[in-house]
CSV table of C-alpha atoms (C1' of nucleotides) in Angstrom, one decimal:
chain,number,residue,atom,x,y,z
W,1,UNK,CA,36.2,-177.5,149.6
W,2,UNK,CA,35.7,-177.9,153.3
W,3,UNK,CA,34.3,-174.5,154.0
W,4,UNK,CA,31.0,-176.1,154.9
W,5,UNK,CA,32.4,-177.4,158.1
W,6,UNK,CA,32.6,-174.5,160.5
W,7,UNK,CA,32.1,-176.0,163.9
W,8,UNK,CA,32.8,-179.3,165.6
W,9,UNK,CA,29.7,-181.6,165.4
W,10,UNK,CA,30.7,-183.2,168.7
W,11,UNK,CA,31.1,-180.2,171.0
W,12,UNK,CA,30.2,-177.3,168.9
W,13,UNK,CA,33.5,-175.6,169.3
W,14,UNK,CA,34.6,-173.2,166.6
W,15,UNK,CA,38.3,-173.7,167.0
W,16,UNK,CA,39.3,-176.2,164.5
W,17,UNK,CA,42.8,-177.2,163.7
W,18,UNK,CA,43.5,-177.7,160.1
W,19,UNK,CA,46.4,-179.8,159.2
W,20,UNK,CA,47.0,-179.7,155.5
W,21,UNK,CA,49.9,-182.0,155.4
W,22,UNK,CA,47.9,-184.8,156.8
W,23,UNK,CA,44.6,-183.8,155.3
W,24,UNK,CA,43.0,-183.8,158.8
W,25,UNK,CA,40.7,-181.3,160.4
W,26,UNK,CA,40.8,-181.7,164.2
W,27,UNK,CA,38.7,-180.0,166.8
W,28,UNK,CA,41.0,-178.2,169.2
W,29,UNK,CA,38.6,-178.6,172.1
W,30,UNK,CA,37.5,-182.2,172.0
W,31,UNK,CA,40.1,-183.7,169.7
W,32,UNK,CA,37.6,-185.2,167.3
W,33,UNK,CA,38.9,-185.8,163.9
W,34,UNK,CA,36.2,-184.2,161.8
W,35,UNK,CA,37.5,-184.6,158.3
W,36,UNK,CA,40.3,-186.9,157.4
W,37,UNK,CA,40.2,-186.4,153.7
W,38,UNK,CA,40.5,-182.9,152.4
W,39,UNK,CA,41.8,-181.3,149.3
W,40,UNK,CA,45.5,-180.7,149.5
W,41,UNK,CA,46.7,-177.5,147.9
W,42,UNK,CA,50.4,-178.0,148.3
W,43,UNK,CA,52.4,-178.6,145.2
W,44,UNK,CA,54.8,-181.3,144.5
W,45,UNK,CA,58.0,-179.7,143.2
W,46,UNK,CA,60.4,-182.5,143.4
W,47,UNK,CA,62.0,-183.9,140.3
W,48,UNK,CA,61.3,-187.4,139.4
W,49,UNK,CA,63.5,-188.1,136.4
W,50,UNK,CA,67.2,-187.5,135.8
W,51,UNK,CA,67.0,-184.6,133.3
W,52,UNK,CA,66.5,-181.8,135.7
W,53,UNK,CA,66.2,-178.4,134.1
W,54,UNK,CA,63.7,-178.8,131.3
W,55,UNK,CA,61.2,-180.9,133.1
W,56,UNK,CA,61.0,-178.5,136.0
W,57,UNK,CA,58.7,-176.4,134.0
W,58,UNK,CA,55.1,-176.9,134.7
W,59,UNK,CA,53.2,-176.1,131.5
W,60,UNK,CA,50.1,-177.6,130.1
W,61,UNK,CA,47.6,-179.7,131.9
W,62,UNK,CA,48.8,-181.0,135.2
W,63,UNK,CA,50.3,-184.4,135.1
W,64,UNK,CA,48.9,-187.0,137.3
W,65,UNK,CA,50.0,-190.4,138.2
W,66,UNK,CA,46.6,-191.7,139.2
W,67,UNK,CA,45.6,-192.1,135.6
W,68,UNK,CA,47.2,-195.0,133.9
W,69,UNK,CA,48.5,-192.8,131.1
W,70,UNK,CA,49.5,-190.1,133.6
W,71,UNK,CA,47.1,-187.7,132.0
W,72,UNK,CA,49.3,-187.3,129.0
W,73,UNK,CA,47.5,-189.7,126.7
W,74,UNK,CA,47.9,-189.0,123.0
W,75,UNK,CA,48.8,-185.4,123.7
W,76,UNK,CA,52.5,-186.2,123.6
W,77,UNK,CA,54.1,-184.9,120.4
W,78,UNK,CA,51.2,-182.8,119.2
W,79,UNK,CA,52.3,-180.3,116.7
W,80,UNK,CA,51.3,-177.3,118.6
W,81,UNK,CA,53.6,-178.2,121.3
W,82,UNK,CA,56.5,-178.9,119.0
W,83,UNK,CA,56.6,-175.3,117.6
W,84,UNK,CA,57.8,-174.0,120.9
W,85,UNK,CA,60.8,-176.3,121.2
W,86,UNK,CA,64.3,-176.2,119.9
W,87,UNK,CA,65.9,-179.1,118.0
W,88,UNK,CA,67.2,-180.8,121.1
W,89,UNK,CA,64.0,-180.6,122.9
W,90,UNK,CA,62.1,-181.7,119.8
W,91,UNK,CA,64.3,-184.8,119.6
W,92,UNK,CA,63.6,-185.5,123.2
W,93,UNK,CA,59.9,-185.2,122.6
W,94,UNK,CA,60.1,-187.7,119.8
W,95,UNK,CA,61.9,-190.1,122.1
W,96,UNK,CA,59.4,-189.5,124.7
W,97,UNK,CA,56.6,-190.3,122.4
W,98,UNK,CA,58.2,-193.5,121.2
W,99,UNK,CA,59.0,-194.4,124.8
W,100,UNK,CA,55.5,-193.8,125.9
W,101,UNK,CA,54.0,-195.8,123.1
W,102,UNK,CA,56.2,-198.7,124.0
W,103,UNK,CA,55.4,-198.5,127.6
W,104,UNK,CA,51.8,-198.0,127.1
W,105,UNK,CA,51.3,-201.0,125.0
W,106,UNK,CA,53.3,-203.3,127.3
W,107,UNK,CA,52.2,-202.0,130.7
W,108,UNK,CA,49.0,-200.1,130.1
W,109,UNK,CA,46.6,-202.8,131.1
W,110,UNK,CA,48.5,-203.6,134.3
W,111,UNK,CA,48.6,-199.9,135.3
W,112,UNK,CA,45.0,-199.4,134.6
W,113,UNK,CA,44.0,-202.2,136.8
W,114,UNK,CA,46.5,-201.5,139.5
W,115,UNK,CA,45.7,-197.8,139.8
W,116,UNK,CA,42.0,-198.6,140.0
W,117,UNK,CA,42.8,-200.8,142.9
W,118,UNK,CA,45.1,-198.2,144.4
W,119,UNK,CA,42.3,-195.6,144.3
W,120,UNK,CA,39.9,-198.0,145.9
W,121,UNK,CA,42.2,-198.7,148.8
W,122,UNK,CA,43.3,-195.1,149.2
W,123,UNK,CA,39.7,-193.9,149.4
W,124,UNK,CA,38.8,-196.7,151.8
W,125,UNK,CA,41.6,-195.4,154.1
W,126,UNK,CA,40.6,-191.8,153.4
W,127,UNK,CA,44.1,-190.9,152.3
W,128,UNK,CA,44.8,-187.4,151.1
W,129,UNK,CA,45.3,-186.9,147.4
W,130,UNK,CA,49.0,-186.2,147.7
W,131,UNK,CA,49.6,-189.6,149.2
W,132,UNK,CA,47.6,-191.3,146.5
W,133,UNK,CA,49.6,-189.5,143.9
W,134,UNK,CA,52.8,-190.5,145.5
W,135,UNK,CA,51.7,-194.1,145.8
W,136,UNK,CA,50.7,-194.1,142.1
W,137,UNK,CA,54.1,-192.7,141.2
W,138,UNK,CA,55.9,-195.3,143.2
W,139,UNK,CA,53.8,-198.0,141.6
W,140,UNK,CA,54.4,-196.7,138.1
W,141,UNK,CA,58.1,-196.7,138.7
W,142,UNK,CA,58.0,-200.2,140.1
W,143,UNK,CA,56.1,-201.5,137.1
W,144,UNK,CA,58.6,-199.8,134.8
W,145,UNK,CA,61.5,-201.5,136.6
W,146,UNK,CA,59.7,-204.9,136.4
W,147,UNK,CA,59.5,-205.2,140.1
W,148,UNK,CA,56.0,-206.5,140.0
W,149,UNK,CA,57.0,-209.7,138.3
W,150,UNK,CA,56.6,-212.6,140.7
W,151,UNK,CA,54.5,-210.6,143.1
W,152,UNK,CA,50.8,-210.0,143.1
W,153,UNK,CA,49.8,-206.6,141.7
W,154,UNK,CA,47.7,-205.9,144.8
W,155,UNK,CA,50.6,-206.4,147.2
W,156,UNK,CA,52.7,-204.0,145.3
W,157,UNK,CA,49.9,-201.5,145.3
W,158,UNK,CA,49.6,-201.9,149.1
W,159,UNK,CA,53.3,-201.6,149.5
W,160,UNK,CA,53.4,-198.4,147.4
W,161,UNK,CA,50.6,-196.9,149.5
W,162,UNK,CA,52.3,-197.8,152.7
W,163,UNK,CA,55.6,-196.2,151.5
W,164,UNK,CA,53.7,-193.1,150.4
W,165,UNK,CA,52.0,-192.8,153.8
W,166,UNK,CA,55.3,-193.0,155.5
W,167,UNK,CA,56.9,-190.4,153.3
W,168,UNK,CA,54.1,-187.9,153.9
W,169,UNK,CA,54.0,-188.6,157.6
W,170,UNK,CA,50.4,-189.7,157.3
W,171,UNK,CA,50.8,-192.8,159.3
W,172,UNK,CA,48.7,-195.8,158.6
W,173,UNK,CA,49.7,-199.1,160.2
W,174,UNK,CA,50.4,-202.2,158.3
W,175,UNK,CA,47.3,-203.6,159.9
W,176,UNK,CA,45.1,-200.9,158.4
W,177,UNK,CA,46.6,-201.4,155.0
W,178,UNK,CA,46.2,-205.1,155.3
W,179,UNK,CA,42.5,-204.7,156.2
W,180,UNK,CA,41.9,-202.3,153.3
W,181,UNK,CA,43.7,-204.2,150.7
W,182,UNK,CA,43.1,-207.8,151.8
W,183,UNK,CA,46.8,-208.5,151.6
W,184,UNK,CA,48.6,-210.2,154.4
W,185,UNK,CA,50.5,-207.9,156.7
W,186,UNK,CA,53.8,-209.5,156.2
W,187,UNK,CA,53.4,-209.7,152.5
W,188,UNK,CA,52.8,-205.9,152.4
W,189,UNK,CA,55.9,-205.4,154.6
W,190,UNK,CA,58.0,-207.5,152.3
W,191,UNK,CA,57.0,-205.8,149.1
W,192,UNK,CA,57.2,-202.4,150.8
W,193,UNK,CA,60.8,-203.1,151.8
W,194,UNK,CA,61.7,-204.6,148.4
W,195,UNK,CA,60.2,-201.8,146.4
W,196,UNK,CA,61.7,-199.0,148.5
W,197,UNK,CA,65.1,-200.6,148.4
W,198,UNK,CA,65.0,-201.2,144.7
W,199,UNK,CA,63.8,-197.7,143.9
W,200,UNK,CA,66.2,-196.1,146.4
W,201,UNK,CA,63.4,-194.4,148.3
W,202,UNK,CA,64.4,-193.2,151.7
W,203,UNK,CA,61.9,-193.4,154.5
W,204,UNK,CA,62.3,-191.6,157.7
W,205,UNK,CA,61.4,-193.7,160.8
W,206,UNK,CA,57.8,-192.9,161.6
W,207,UNK,CA,57.2,-190.6,164.5
W,208,UNK,CA,54.9,-191.8,167.3
W,209,UNK,CA,53.4,-188.4,167.6
W,210,UNK,CA,51.9,-188.8,164.2
W,211,UNK,CA,49.6,-191.5,165.6
W,212,UNK,CA,48.4,-189.6,168.6
W,213,UNK,CA,45.7,-187.5,166.9
W,214,UNK,CA,44.0,-190.5,165.3
W,215,UNK,CA,44.2,-192.8,168.3
W,216,UNK,CA,43.0,-190.1,170.6
W,217,UNK,CA,40.1,-189.4,168.4
W,218,UNK,CA,38.9,-193.0,168.2
W,219,UNK,CA,39.2,-193.1,172.0
W,220,UNK,CA,37.2,-189.9,172.3
W,221,UNK,CA,39.9,-188.3,174.5
W,222,UNK,CA,40.0,-184.6,175.2
W,223,UNK,CA,42.4,-182.2,173.5
W,224,UNK,CA,44.3,-181.7,176.7
W,225,UNK,CA,44.9,-185.4,177.1
W,226,UNK,CA,46.1,-185.4,173.5
W,227,UNK,CA,48.6,-182.6,173.9
W,228,UNK,CA,49.8,-184.1,177.2
W,229,UNK,CA,50.4,-187.3,175.3
W,230,UNK,CA,52.5,-185.5,172.8
W,231,UNK,CA,54.4,-183.8,175.6
W,232,UNK,CA,55.1,-187.2,177.2
W,233,UNK,CA,56.3,-188.4,173.9
W,234,UNK,CA,58.8,-185.6,173.6
W,235,UNK,CA,60.4,-186.3,177.0
W,236,UNK,CA,60.4,-190.0,176.2
W,237,UNK,CA,62.3,-189.3,173.1
W,238,UNK,CA,64.8,-187.2,175.0
W,239,UNK,CA,65.2,-190.0,177.5
W,240,UNK,CA,66.0,-192.3,174.5
W,241,UNK,CA,63.1,-194.6,175.3
W,242,UNK,CA,61.8,-194.5,171.8
W,243,UNK,CA,64.6,-195.8,169.6
W,244,UNK,CA,64.1,-199.3,168.4
W,245,UNK,CA,60.6,-199.7,169.7
W,246,UNK,CA,57.5,-199.9,167.7
W,247,UNK,CA,56.1,-196.4,167.3
W,248,UNK,CA,52.5,-197.5,167.8
W,249,UNK,CA,53.3,-199.1,171.1
W,250,UNK,CA,54.9,-195.9,172.4
W,251,UNK,CA,52.1,-193.7,171.1
W,252,UNK,CA,49.6,-196.0,172.8
W,253,UNK,CA,51.4,-196.0,176.1
W,254,UNK,CA,51.8,-192.2,176.1
W,255,UNK,CA,48.1,-191.9,175.4
W,256,UNK,CA,47.2,-194.3,178.1
W,257,UNK,CA,49.3,-192.5,180.7
W,258,UNK,CA,48.0,-189.1,179.8
W,259,UNK,CA,44.5,-190.4,179.9
W,260,UNK,CA,45.2,-191.5,183.5
W,261,UNK,CA,46.6,-188.1,184.4
W,262,UNK,CA,43.6,-186.3,183.1
W,263,UNK,CA,41.2,-188.7,184.8
W,264,UNK,CA,39.9,-190.0,181.5
W,265,UNK,CA,40.8,-193.5,182.1
W,266,UNK,CA,40.7,-196.0,179.4
W,267,UNK,CA,41.5,-199.6,179.8
W,268,UNK,CA,44.7,-201.0,178.4
W,269,UNK,CA,42.5,-203.2,176.2
W,270,UNK,CA,40.7,-200.3,174.6
W,271,UNK,CA,44.0,-198.4,173.9
W,272,UNK,CA,45.6,-201.5,172.7
W,273,UNK,CA,42.8,-202.2,170.2
W,274,UNK,CA,42.9,-198.8,168.5
W,275,UNK,CA,46.7,-198.8,168.4
W,276,UNK,CA,46.9,-202.3,167.0
W,277,UNK,CA,49.2,-203.6,169.8
W,278,UNK,CA,48.7,-205.8,172.7
W,279,UNK,CA,48.1,-204.9,176.3
W,280,UNK,CA,51.5,-206.3,177.2
W,281,UNK,CA,53.3,-204.0,175.0
W,282,UNK,CA,51.5,-201.0,176.4
W,283,UNK,CA,52.3,-202.3,179.9
W,284,UNK,CA,56.0,-202.5,179.1
W,285,UNK,CA,56.2,-199.1,177.5
W,286,UNK,CA,54.0,-197.7,180.3
W,287,UNK,CA,56.3,-199.1,182.9
W,288,UNK,CA,59.3,-197.5,181.2
W,289,UNK,CA,57.6,-194.2,181.0
W,290,UNK,CA,56.8,-194.2,184.7
W,291,UNK,CA,60.4,-195.1,185.6
W,292,UNK,CA,62.2,-192.7,183.5
W,293,UNK,CA,59.9,-189.7,183.7
W,294,UNK,CA,58.5,-189.0,187.0
W,295,UNK,CA,54.9,-189.3,186.2
W,296,UNK,CA,53.7,-191.1,189.3
W,297,UNK,CA,53.1,-187.8,191.1
W,298,UNK,CA,50.9,-186.5,188.4
W,299,UNK,CA,48.8,-189.6,188.4
W,300,UNK,CA,48.5,-189.5,192.2
W,301,UNK,CA,47.5,-185.9,192.1
W,302,UNK,CA,44.5,-186.6,190.0
W,303,UNK,CA,43.6,-189.5,192.2
W,304,UNK,CA,43.5,-187.4,195.2
W,305,UNK,CA,41.3,-184.9,193.5
W,306,UNK,CA,38.6,-187.5,193.4
A,1,DA,C1',33.7,-209.9,187.6
A,2,DA,C1',36.7,-207.0,185.2
A,3,DG,C1',40.9,-205.0,184.8
A,4,DA,C1',45.9,-204.7,185.7
A,5,DC,C1',50.2,-207.0,186.1
A,6,DG,C1',53.9,-210.2,185.2
A,7,DA,C1',56.2,-214.6,183.7
A,8,DA,C1',57.2,-217.8,180.1
A,9,DA,C1',57.2,-219.5,175.6
A,10,DG,C1',56.7,-218.5,170.7
A,11,DT,C1',57.0,-215.6,166.2
A,12,DG,C1',59.0,-212.8,162.5
A,13,DG,C1',62.5,-209.7,161.4
A,14,DT,C1',67.3,-207.7,161.7
A,15,DT,C1',72.2,-208.1,162.2
A,16,DG,C1',76.8,-209.6,162.1
A,17,DA,C1',80.0,-213.3,161.3
O,1,DT,C1',73.6,-218.4,154.8
O,2,DC,C1',73.1,-219.2,159.5
O,3,DA,C1',72.7,-218.2,164.3
O,4,DA,C1',72.1,-214.9,167.9
O,5,DC,C1',69.2,-211.3,169.3
O,6,DA,C1',65.7,-207.7,170.4
O,7,DA,C1',60.9,-206.4,170.0
O,8,DC,C1',56.5,-207.9,170.2
O,9,DT,C1',52.7,-211.4,170.8
O,10,DT,C1',50.1,-215.1,173.0
O,11,DT,C1',48.8,-217.4,176.8
O,12,DC,C1',47.9,-218.0,181.4
O,13,DG,C1',48.0,-217.4,186.4
O,14,DT,C1',47.7,-214.1,190.2
O,15,DC,C1',46.6,-209.8,192.3
O,16,DT,C1',43.7,-205.5,192.8
O,17,DT,C1',39.6,-202.7,192.5
DNA sequence: AAGACGAAAGTGGTTGA
DNA sequence: TCAACAACTTTCGTCTT
């Protein structure tokens, strides 16, 4: 694992902030994102199918959705397993085996292809393993419900990935997904909405703060600027400036302001580019921030210091 | 000359009748 | 299903540094 990284290659600092949920390692001093993809040790305990009790057990080889046969393969129904089960469970096992056989013949090829594509895109975006798993799970469900029919396989993969990112609060914008998968942004959005609705997946509205670390890193802003931006974000949320607006625009504006305050000025263009919004949007958000929170003083302070 | 600012018109998506 | 609507973008002209 990532024990080889002990200090920040940018500033040499030893204080690194490890965020397991997002799979990011961030330098506390300079804000550089050192490692975006790391092994995730947390376990997924949620139940995915309707029969709760028995399937909660975690025995045998770990099941994974990133292999087309979910890592079960021909293991289902092996005699050694059956000895340990009562009649009821044994019947269930037979049904499972039959089910899997049917599914695998009908859908196997599709899943195999799709999950290869999914892995490709996920690794391109350096997504943590949990997200990849989640996306694979979503895609598998979508295939089983016949939701892929009439849509391109790739777009559903992209939609599943996007949904998985949102659920795990590892924000990637539609633009990034679009670039990585080669699918049009609106197409991803469409299938994303369709799939999540059909599968009854609830998505929390994404939090602007989740974008800050990544944006700040690509702009090479200091850690102070970064945490100031999060602070601004907080008060903006209290002032109800955030609801209904695009989270990326708000994050970008907060970052822009806090860069000004700390004398690390970036142009609106630069911030807009990494955030995937236009300068105009930043200007609008920026204006609102200045009005509602009294930040003018802070900006003037740093100007006088010069 | 480059960046910041703002107005106006256009786009895609949501909502409510 | 359609129209109204808000958020965001594009484009362009003007002002500031």
